[in-house]
PDB file of C-alpha atoms in Angstrom:
ATOM      1  CA  UNK A   2       1.243  15.666   8.192  1.00 96.00           C
ATOM      2  CA  UNK A   3       2.124  14.328  11.612  1.00 97.00           C
ATOM      3  CA  UNK A   4       5.771  13.449  12.495  1.00 98.00           C
ATOM      4  CA  UNK A   5       7.326  10.115  11.664  1.00 98.00           C
ATOM      5  CA  UNK A   6       6.118   7.050  14.028  1.00 97.00           C
ATOM      6  CA  UNK A   7       2.952   9.182  15.081  1.00 98.00           C
ATOM      7  CA  UNK A   8      -0.006   6.772  16.543  1.00 97.00           C
ATOM      8  CA  UNK A   9      -3.210   6.666  14.754  1.00 95.00           C
ATOM      9  CA  UNK A  10      -4.829  10.071  15.161  1.00 95.00           C
ATOM     10  CA  UNK A  11      -7.159   9.666  18.156  1.00 94.00           C
ATOM     11  CA  UNK A  12      -4.529   7.710  20.185  1.00 96.00           C
ATOM     12  CA  UNK A  13      -1.977  10.028  19.190  1.00 97.00           C
ATOM     13  CA  UNK A  14      -3.720  13.040  20.448  1.00 96.00           C
ATOM     14  CA  UNK A  15      -4.433  11.432  23.523  1.00 96.00           C
ATOM     15  CA  UNK A  16      -0.583  10.425  24.161  1.00 97.00           C
ATOM     16  CA  UNK A  17       0.743  13.561  23.018  1.00 98.00           C
ATOM     17  CA  UNK A  18       1.419  16.330  26.021  1.00 97.00           C
ATOM     18  CA  UNK A  19       2.329  18.969  23.824  1.00 97.00           C
ATOM     19  CA  UNK A  20       6.103  19.230  25.173  1.00 97.00           C
ATOM     20  CA  UNK A  21       7.502  20.283  21.784  1.00 97.00           C
ATOM     21  CA  UNK A  22      10.506  18.199  22.153  1.00 98.00           C
ATOM     22  CA  UNK A  23      10.054  16.597  18.744  1.00 98.00           C
ATOM     23  CA  UNK A  24      10.039  20.249  17.241  1.00 98.00           C
ATOM     24  CA  UNK A  25      13.131  20.966  19.326  1.00 98.00           C
ATOM     25  CA  UNK A  26      14.968  18.229  18.330  1.00 98.00           C
ATOM     26  CA  UNK A  27      14.410  17.873  14.581  1.00 98.00           C
ATOM     27  CA  UNK A  28      17.448  19.201  13.036  1.00 97.00           C
ATOM     28  CA  UNK A  29      15.776  20.964   9.990  1.00 97.00           C
ATOM     29  CA  UNK A  30      13.309  23.010  11.608  1.00 97.00           C
ATOM     30  CA  UNK A  31      10.652  21.135   9.722  1.00 97.00           C
ATOM     31  CA  UNK A  32       8.366  20.409  12.530  1.00 98.00           C
ATOM     32  CA  UNK A  33       5.868  22.866  14.090  1.00 97.00           C
ATOM     33  CA  UNK A  34       3.487  23.145  17.126  1.00 97.00           C
ATOM     34  CA  UNK A  35      -0.019  23.770  15.769  1.00 96.00           C
ATOM     35  CA  UNK A  36      -1.377  27.360  16.765  1.00 95.00           C
ATOM     36  CA  UNK A  37      -4.929  28.507  17.748  1.00 93.00           C
ATOM     37  CA  UNK A  38      -7.122  28.351  14.754  1.00 91.00           C
ATOM     38  CA  UNK A  39      -5.187  25.951  12.465  1.00 91.00           C
ATOM     39  CA  UNK A  40      -6.718  22.428  11.433  1.00 90.00           C
ATOM     40  CA  UNK A  41      -4.905  20.454  13.784  1.00 92.00           C
ATOM     41  CA  UNK A  42      -4.868  20.056  17.444  1.00 95.00           C
ATOM     42  CA  UNK A  43      -3.610  22.973  19.489  1.00 95.00           C
ATOM     43  CA  UNK A  44       0.034  22.216  20.494  1.00 97.00           C
ATOM     44  CA  UNK A  45       0.433  19.260  18.601  1.00 98.00           C
ATOM     45  CA  UNK A  46       3.509  18.581  16.152  1.00 98.00           C
ATOM     46  CA  UNK A  47       3.072  18.502  12.261  1.00 98.00           C
ATOM     47  CA  UNK A  48       4.795  19.673   9.170  1.00 98.00           C
ATOM     48  CA  UNK A  49       3.583  20.833   5.777  1.00 97.00           C
ATOM     49  CA  UNK A  50       4.894  18.614   2.607  1.00 97.00           C
ATOM     50  CA  UNK A  51       4.444  21.369   0.321  1.00 97.00           C
ATOM     51  CA  UNK A  52       7.042  23.779   2.326  1.00 96.00           C
ATOM     52  CA  UNK A  53       9.225  21.516   4.159  1.00 96.00           C
ATOM     53  CA  UNK A  54       8.822  17.823   3.780  1.00 98.00           C
ATOM     54  CA  UNK A  55      10.600  15.278   6.182  1.00 98.00           C
ATOM     55  CA  UNK A  56      14.175  14.858   5.410  1.00 97.00           C
ATOM     56  CA  UNK A  57      14.060  10.885   6.354  1.00 97.00           C
ATOM     57  CA  UNK A  58      16.738  11.527   9.171  1.00 97.00           C
ATOM     58  CA  UNK A  59      18.259   7.800   9.397  1.00 96.00           C
ATOM     59  CA  UNK A  60      18.167   8.001  13.396  1.00 97.00           C
ATOM     60  CA  UNK A  61      14.954   9.387  13.737  1.00 98.00           C
ATOM     61  CA  UNK A  62      15.413  12.180  16.350  1.00 98.00           C
ATOM     62  CA  UNK A  63      11.865  13.449  16.618  1.00 98.00           C
ATOM     63  CA  UNK A  64      10.884   9.883  17.755  1.00 98.00           C
ATOM     64  CA  UNK A  65      13.748   9.474  20.201  1.00 98.00           C
ATOM     65  CA  UNK A  66      12.928  12.573  22.046  1.00 98.00           C
ATOM     66  CA  UNK A  67       9.018  11.720  22.378  1.00 98.00           C
ATOM     67  CA  UNK A  68       8.711  10.890  26.151  1.00 97.00           C
ATOM     68  CA  UNK A  69       5.064   9.470  25.969  1.00 97.00           C
ATOM     69  CA  UNK A  70       5.341   7.216  22.666  1.00 97.00           C
ATOM     70  CA  UNK A  71       3.078   9.484  20.872  1.00 98.00           C
ATOM     71  CA  UNK A  72       5.672   8.902  18.479  1.00 98.00           C
ATOM     72  CA  UNK A  73       6.344   5.301  18.548  1.00 98.00           C
ATOM     73  CA  UNK A  74       9.876   4.350  19.599  1.00 97.00           C
ATOM     74  CA  UNK A  75       9.385   0.718  17.759  1.00 97.00           C
ATOM     75  CA  UNK A  76       9.916   2.845  14.459  1.00 97.00           C
ATOM     76  CA  UNK A  77      13.591   2.356  14.187  1.00 97.00           C
ATOM     77  CA  UNK A  78      13.793   2.266  10.154  1.00 97.00           C
ATOM     78  CA  UNK A  79      12.776   5.538   8.761  1.00 97.00           C
ATOM     79  CA  UNK A  80      11.701   3.720   5.448  1.00 97.00           C
ATOM     80  CA  UNK A  81       9.165   1.922   7.202  1.00 97.00           C
ATOM     81  CA  UNK A  82       7.360   5.526   8.386  1.00 97.00           C
ATOM     82  CA  UNK A  83       3.706   5.806   7.426  1.00 97.00           C
ATOM     83  CA  UNK A  84       3.534   9.740   7.849  1.00 98.00           C
ATOM     84  CA  UNK A  85       0.898   9.893   4.782  1.00 97.00           C
ATOM     85  CA  UNK A  86       0.240   8.686   1.467  1.00 97.00           C
ATOM     86  CA  UNK A  87       1.066  10.381  -1.488  1.00 97.00           C
ATOM     87  CA  UNK A  88      -1.786  10.812  -4.165  1.00 96.00           C
ATOM     88  CA  UNK A  89      -1.874  12.155  -7.799  1.00 96.00           C
ATOM     89  CA  UNK A  90      -4.923  14.773  -6.992  1.00 95.00           C
ATOM     90  CA  UNK A  91      -5.118  16.179 -10.753  1.00 95.00           C
ATOM     91  CA  UNK A  92      -3.982  14.254 -13.399  1.00 94.00           C
ATOM     92  CA  UNK A  93      -5.349  16.994 -15.861  1.00 94.00           C
ATOM     93  CA  UNK A  94      -2.557  19.290 -14.375  1.00 96.00           C
ATOM     94  CA  UNK A  95       0.260  16.881 -14.153  1.00 96.00           C
ATOM     95  CA  UNK A  96       2.147  17.260 -17.347  1.00 95.00           C
ATOM     96  CA  UNK A  97       3.217  13.663 -17.156  1.00 95.00           C
ATOM     97  CA  UNK A  98      -0.267  12.709 -18.321  1.00 94.00           C
ATOM     98  CA  UNK A  99      -0.001  15.118 -21.318  1.00 91.00           C
ATOM     99  CA  UNK A 100       3.078  13.358 -22.677  1.00 90.00           C
ATOM    100  CA  UNK A 101       5.777  15.730 -21.264  1.00 91.00           C
ATOM    101  CA  UNK A 102       8.831  14.216 -19.461  1.00 90.00           C
ATOM    102  CA  UNK A 103       9.126  15.206 -15.845  1.00 93.00           C
ATOM    103  CA  UNK A 104       9.269  12.529 -13.584  1.00 94.00           C
ATOM    104  CA  UNK A 105      10.749  14.989 -10.620  1.00 97.00           C
ATOM    105  CA  UNK A 106       8.601  13.375  -8.085  1.00 97.00           C
ATOM    106  CA  UNK A 107       9.802   9.897  -9.115  1.00 97.00           C
ATOM    107  CA  UNK A 108      13.191  10.948  -8.969  1.00 97.00           C
ATOM    108  CA  UNK A 109      13.380  12.893  -5.334  1.00 97.00           C
ATOM    109  CA  UNK A 110      11.542   9.921  -3.897  1.00 97.00           C
ATOM    110  CA  UNK A 111      13.724   8.528  -0.935  1.00 96.00           C
ATOM    111  CA  UNK A 112      12.409   4.852  -2.021  1.00 95.00           C
ATOM    112  CA  UNK A 113      12.552   5.420  -5.643  1.00 92.00           C
ATOM    113  CA  UNK A 114      11.395   2.502  -7.520  1.00 93.00           C
ATOM    114  CA  UNK A 115       9.228   1.356  -4.640  1.00 96.00           C
ATOM    115  CA  UNK A 116       7.052   4.221  -3.215  1.00 97.00           C
ATOM    116  CA  UNK A 117       6.809   5.710  -6.938  1.00 97.00           C
ATOM    117  CA  UNK A 118       7.170   3.894 -10.028  1.00 97.00           C
ATOM    118  CA  UNK A 119       7.004   4.727 -13.679  1.00 96.00           C
ATOM    119  CA  UNK A 120       4.398   3.491 -15.771  1.00 95.00           C
ATOM    120  CA  UNK A 121       4.694   3.349 -19.572  1.00 93.00           C
ATOM    121  CA  UNK A 122       1.782   3.943 -21.475  1.00 92.00           C
ATOM    122  CA  UNK A 123       0.542   4.700 -25.209  1.00 90.00           C
ATOM    123  CA  UNK A 124       0.482   8.279 -25.920  1.00 88.00           C
ATOM    124  CA  UNK A 125      -2.798   8.404 -28.144  1.00 86.00           C
ATOM    125  CA  UNK A 126      -2.551  12.110 -28.714  1.00 81.00           C
ATOM    126  CA  UNK A 127       0.810  11.726 -30.585  1.00 81.00           C
ATOM    127  CA  UNK A 128       0.675   8.078 -31.468  1.00 80.00           C
ATOM    128  CA  UNK A 129       3.823   7.364 -31.169  1.00 78.00           C
ATOM    129  CA  UNK A 130       5.507   8.553 -28.080  1.00 82.00           C
ATOM    130  CA  UNK A 131       5.347   6.953 -24.703  1.00 88.00           C
ATOM    131  CA  UNK A 132       3.884   8.561 -21.388  1.00 93.00           C
ATOM    132  CA  UNK A 133       5.821   8.197 -18.109  1.00 94.00           C
ATOM    133  CA  UNK A 134       3.020   8.133 -15.652  1.00 96.00           C
ATOM    134  CA  UNK A 135       4.021   8.357 -11.999  1.00 97.00           C
ATOM    135  CA  UNK A 136       2.455   5.540  -9.790  1.00 97.00           C
ATOM    136  CA  UNK A 137       2.233   5.575  -6.065  1.00 97.00           C
ATOM    137  CA  UNK A 138       2.306   2.515  -4.028  1.00 96.00           C
ATOM    138  CA  UNK A 139       1.067   2.529  -0.595  1.00 94.00           C
ATOM    139  CA  UNK A 140       2.705  -0.258   0.639  1.00 94.00           C
ATOM    140  CA  UNK A 141       6.364   1.487   0.457  1.00 97.00           C
ATOM    141  CA  UNK A 142       5.379   5.314   0.533  1.00 97.00           C
ATOM    142  CA  UNK A 143       6.789   6.746   3.459  1.00 98.00           C
ATOM    143  CA  UNK A 144       4.586  10.159   3.383  1.00 97.00           C
ATOM    144  CA  UNK A 145       7.795  12.298   3.586  1.00 98.00           C
ATOM    145  CA  UNK A 146       6.147  14.728   1.211  1.00 98.00           C
ATOM    146  CA  UNK A 147       9.304  15.139  -0.896  1.00 98.00           C
ATOM    147  CA  UNK A 148       7.454  14.449  -4.119  1.00 98.00           C
ATOM    148  CA  UNK A 149       4.834  17.220  -3.129  1.00 98.00           C
ATOM    149  CA  UNK A 150       7.562  19.884  -2.378  1.00 98.00           C
ATOM    150  CA  UNK A 151       9.462  18.934  -5.529  1.00 98.00           C
ATOM    151  CA  UNK A 152       6.179  19.318  -7.945  1.00 98.00           C
ATOM    152  CA  UNK A 153       6.953  21.955 -10.526  1.00 97.00           C
ATOM    153  CA  UNK A 154       3.339  22.961 -10.729  1.00 97.00           C
ATOM    154  CA  UNK A 155       2.376  26.148  -8.970  1.00 96.00           C
ATOM    155  CA  UNK A 156      -0.323  23.941  -7.445  1.00 96.00           C
ATOM    156  CA  UNK A 157       1.114  20.570  -6.587  1.00 97.00           C
ATOM    157  CA  UNK A 158      -0.440  17.778  -8.727  1.00 97.00           C
ATOM    158  CA  UNK A 159       0.843  15.156  -6.126  1.00 98.00           C
ATOM    159  CA  UNK A 160      -0.043  15.697  -2.564  1.00 98.00           C
ATOM    160  CA  UNK A 161       0.600  13.811   0.769  1.00 98.00           C
ATOM    161  CA  UNK A 162      -2.593  13.388   2.675  1.00 96.00           C
ATOM    162  CA  UNK A 163      -3.463  11.641   5.858  1.00 94.00           C
ATOM    163  CA  UNK A 164      -3.661   7.867   5.268  1.00 93.00           C
ATOM    164  CA  UNK A 165      -7.080   7.478   6.626  1.00 89.00           C
ATOM    165  CA  UNK A 166      -8.454  10.153   4.037  1.00 90.00           C
ATOM    166  CA  UNK A 167      -6.701   8.333   0.913  1.00 89.00           C
ATOM    167  CA  UNK A 168      -6.758   4.713   1.443  1.00 86.00           C
ATOM    168  CA  UNK A 169     -10.109   2.423   1.564  1.00 80.00           C
ATOM    169  CA  UNK A 170     -10.652  -0.404   3.924  1.00 74.00           C
ATOM    170  CA  UNK A 171     -12.170  -3.617   2.225  1.00 71.00           C
ATOM    171  CA  UNK A 172     -15.278  -4.833   4.086  1.00 72.00           C
ATOM    172  CA  UNK A 173     -14.885  -8.077   6.422  1.00 72.00           C
ATOM    173  CA  UNK A 174     -17.309  -9.929   4.254  1.00 75.00           C
ATOM    174  CA  UNK A 175     -15.112  -9.713   1.109  1.00 76.00           C
ATOM    175  CA  UNK A 176     -12.567 -12.362   0.812  1.00 74.00           C
ATOM    176  CA  UNK A 177      -9.759 -12.294  -1.920  1.00 76.00           C
ATOM    177  CA  UNK A 178      -9.819 -15.830  -2.877  1.00 75.00           C
ATOM    178  CA  UNK A 179      -6.517 -15.898  -4.498  1.00 75.00           C
ATOM    179  CA  UNK A 180      -4.526 -14.547  -1.577  1.00 77.00           C
ATOM    180  CA  UNK A 181      -6.327 -17.055   0.774  1.00 75.00           C
ATOM    181  CA  UNK A 182      -5.633 -19.805  -1.318  1.00 71.00           C
ATOM    182  CA  UNK A 183      -1.783 -18.642  -1.650  1.00 75.00           C
ATOM    183  CA  UNK A 184      -1.889 -18.697   2.122  1.00 74.00           C
ATOM    184  CA  UNK A 185      -3.438 -21.997   2.517  1.00 67.00           C
ATOM    185  CA  UNK A 186      -0.959 -23.575  -0.233  1.00 66.00           C
ATOM    186  CA  UNK A 187      -3.643 -24.932  -2.250  1.00 61.00           C
ATOM    187  CA  UNK A 188      -7.399 -25.308  -3.265  1.00 59.00           C
ATOM    188  CA  UNK A 189      -9.647 -23.879  -0.520  1.00 59.00           C
ATOM    189  CA  UNK A 190     -12.715 -25.756  -1.596  1.00 59.00           C
ATOM    190  CA  UNK A 191     -13.020 -29.536  -1.253  1.00 54.00           C
ATOM    191  CA  UNK A 192     -16.464 -30.850  -2.871  1.00 53.00           C
ATOM    192  CA  UNK A 193     -18.811 -32.454  -0.321  1.00 51.00           C
ATOM    193  CA  UNK A 194     -20.751 -35.555  -0.927  1.00 52.00           C
ATOM    194  CA  UNK A 195     -23.580 -34.325  -2.820  1.00 49.00           C
ATOM    195  CA  UNK A 196     -21.759 -32.142  -5.031  1.00 50.00           C
ATOM    196  CA  UNK A 197     -19.539 -33.714  -7.300  1.00 55.00           C
ATOM    197  CA  UNK A 198     -18.829 -30.913  -9.612  1.00 58.00           C
ATOM    198  CA  UNK A 199     -20.225 -33.079 -12.735  1.00 66.00           C
ATOM    199  CA  UNK A 200     -17.399 -35.653 -12.595  1.00 68.00           C
ATOM    200  CA  UNK A 201     -16.606 -37.461 -15.662  1.00 72.00           C
ATOM    201  CA  UNK A 202     -18.353 -40.869 -16.133  1.00 76.00           C
ATOM    202  CA  UNK A 203     -16.239 -43.759 -14.119  1.00 77.00           C
ATOM    203  CA  UNK A 204     -14.433 -41.080 -11.798  1.00 75.00           C
ATOM    204  CA  UNK A 205     -15.096 -40.337  -8.174  1.00 73.00           C
ATOM    205  CA  UNK A 206     -13.703 -38.230  -5.861  1.00 68.00           C
ATOM    206  CA  UNK A 207     -11.177 -39.037  -2.991  1.00 67.00           C
ATOM    207  CA  UNK A 208     -11.768 -37.278   0.125  1.00 61.00           C
ATOM    208  CA  UNK A 209      -8.373 -38.550   1.583  1.00 61.00           C
ATOM    209  CA  UNK A 210      -6.194 -36.039  -0.751  1.00 59.00           C
ATOM    210  CA  UNK A 211      -5.699 -37.974  -3.894  1.00 61.00           C
ATOM    211  CA  UNK A 212      -8.240 -36.049  -5.941  1.00 66.00           C
ATOM    212  CA  UNK A 213     -10.313 -37.778  -8.994  1.00 66.00           C
ATOM    213  CA  UNK A 214      -9.698 -41.334  -9.172  1.00 74.00           C
ATOM    214  CA  UNK A 215     -11.220 -44.152 -10.982  1.00 76.00           C
ATOM    215  CA  UNK A 216     -14.461 -45.724  -9.225  1.00 75.00           C
ATOM    216  CA  UNK A 217     -13.174 -48.691  -7.144  1.00 70.00           C
ATOM    217  CA  UNK A 218      -9.677 -47.992  -7.518  1.00 65.00           C
ATOM    218  CA  UNK A 219      -9.484 -46.221  -3.876  1.00 57.00           C
ATOM    219  CA  UNK A 220      -6.377 -47.847  -3.242  1.00 51.00           C
ATOM    220  CA  UNK A 221      -4.226 -47.412  -6.334  1.00 52.00           C
ATOM    221  CA  UNK A 222      -2.331 -44.538  -7.202  1.00 52.00           C
ATOM    222  CA  UNK A 223      -3.886 -41.834  -9.652  1.00 51.00           C
ATOM    223  CA  UNK A 224      -2.561 -39.569 -12.197  1.00 55.00           C
ATOM    224  CA  UNK A 225      -5.095 -36.998 -11.555  1.00 54.00           C
ATOM    225  CA  UNK A 226      -4.821 -33.762  -9.848  1.00 58.00           C
ATOM    226  CA  UNK A 227      -5.892 -33.442  -6.196  1.00 56.00           C
ATOM    227  CA  UNK A 228      -7.881 -30.308  -7.394  1.00 61.00           C
ATOM    228  CA  UNK A 229     -10.619 -31.601  -9.470  1.00 59.00           C
ATOM    229  CA  UNK A 230     -11.021 -28.622 -11.501  1.00 62.00           C
ATOM    230  CA  UNK A 231      -7.778 -28.809 -13.005  1.00 64.00           C
ATOM    231  CA  UNK A 232      -8.390 -32.140 -14.078  1.00 59.00           C
ATOM    232  CA  UNK A 233     -11.955 -31.141 -15.486  1.00 60.00           C
ATOM    233  CA  UNK A 234     -10.287 -28.208 -17.505  1.00 62.00           C
ATOM    234  CA  UNK A 235      -7.642 -30.584 -19.225  1.00 58.00           C
ATOM    235  CA  UNK A 236     -10.211 -33.117 -19.953  1.00 54.00           C
ATOM    236  CA  UNK A 237     -12.798 -30.382 -21.279  1.00 54.00           C
ATOM    237  CA  UNK A 238     -15.225 -31.024 -18.501  1.00 50.00           C
ATOM    238  CA  UNK A 239     -16.032 -27.441 -18.146  1.00 47.00           C
TER     239      UNK A 239
END
């Protein structure tokens, strides 16, 4: 895993001059420089979450030491770092999914309650106990690796991986209407003249923003919603 503040991988490799200053200034001696034959670009810094996770220094000395910006100096809050992303890679091995209380990954998380939360689920096996399932939230996970290091299994069931290997990317042709509506502050759709949404008899749509109004009552106030679908649903029109 790259140090905190690392640029996107291609940009990072282009900006990193392999000086080793970030490794030198890491107070916990966690960062290493990649050697020949390792699956990391030769001479670039990295750490292994299972054996030595990032200790989340508040002053982020590795970033401060970087002379080229390969570790972005704009990162001043370590909780905003996105070194990688934790992922439950083996639910069959994770004892929380078997109904046993563990919660170690949750308890060691530096941003506990945000990056990792516990979700209570019904235990079908016992029928009377709850499962305390760890859930990782990508919006807050720093990728520090403390959860992977602390996992009690011989082979960790939760691992930190590079973000590009874990997260999908929504195609540009997808539109999440509910989010766009929230940003717009209201309905995203206004019916055009030919499309009247099967309006109730005697009603028409006011294109000045009043919504459904009675025919011939354009200048009067209307009790109807500016969203025609709301009115139709209330009146049983759909």
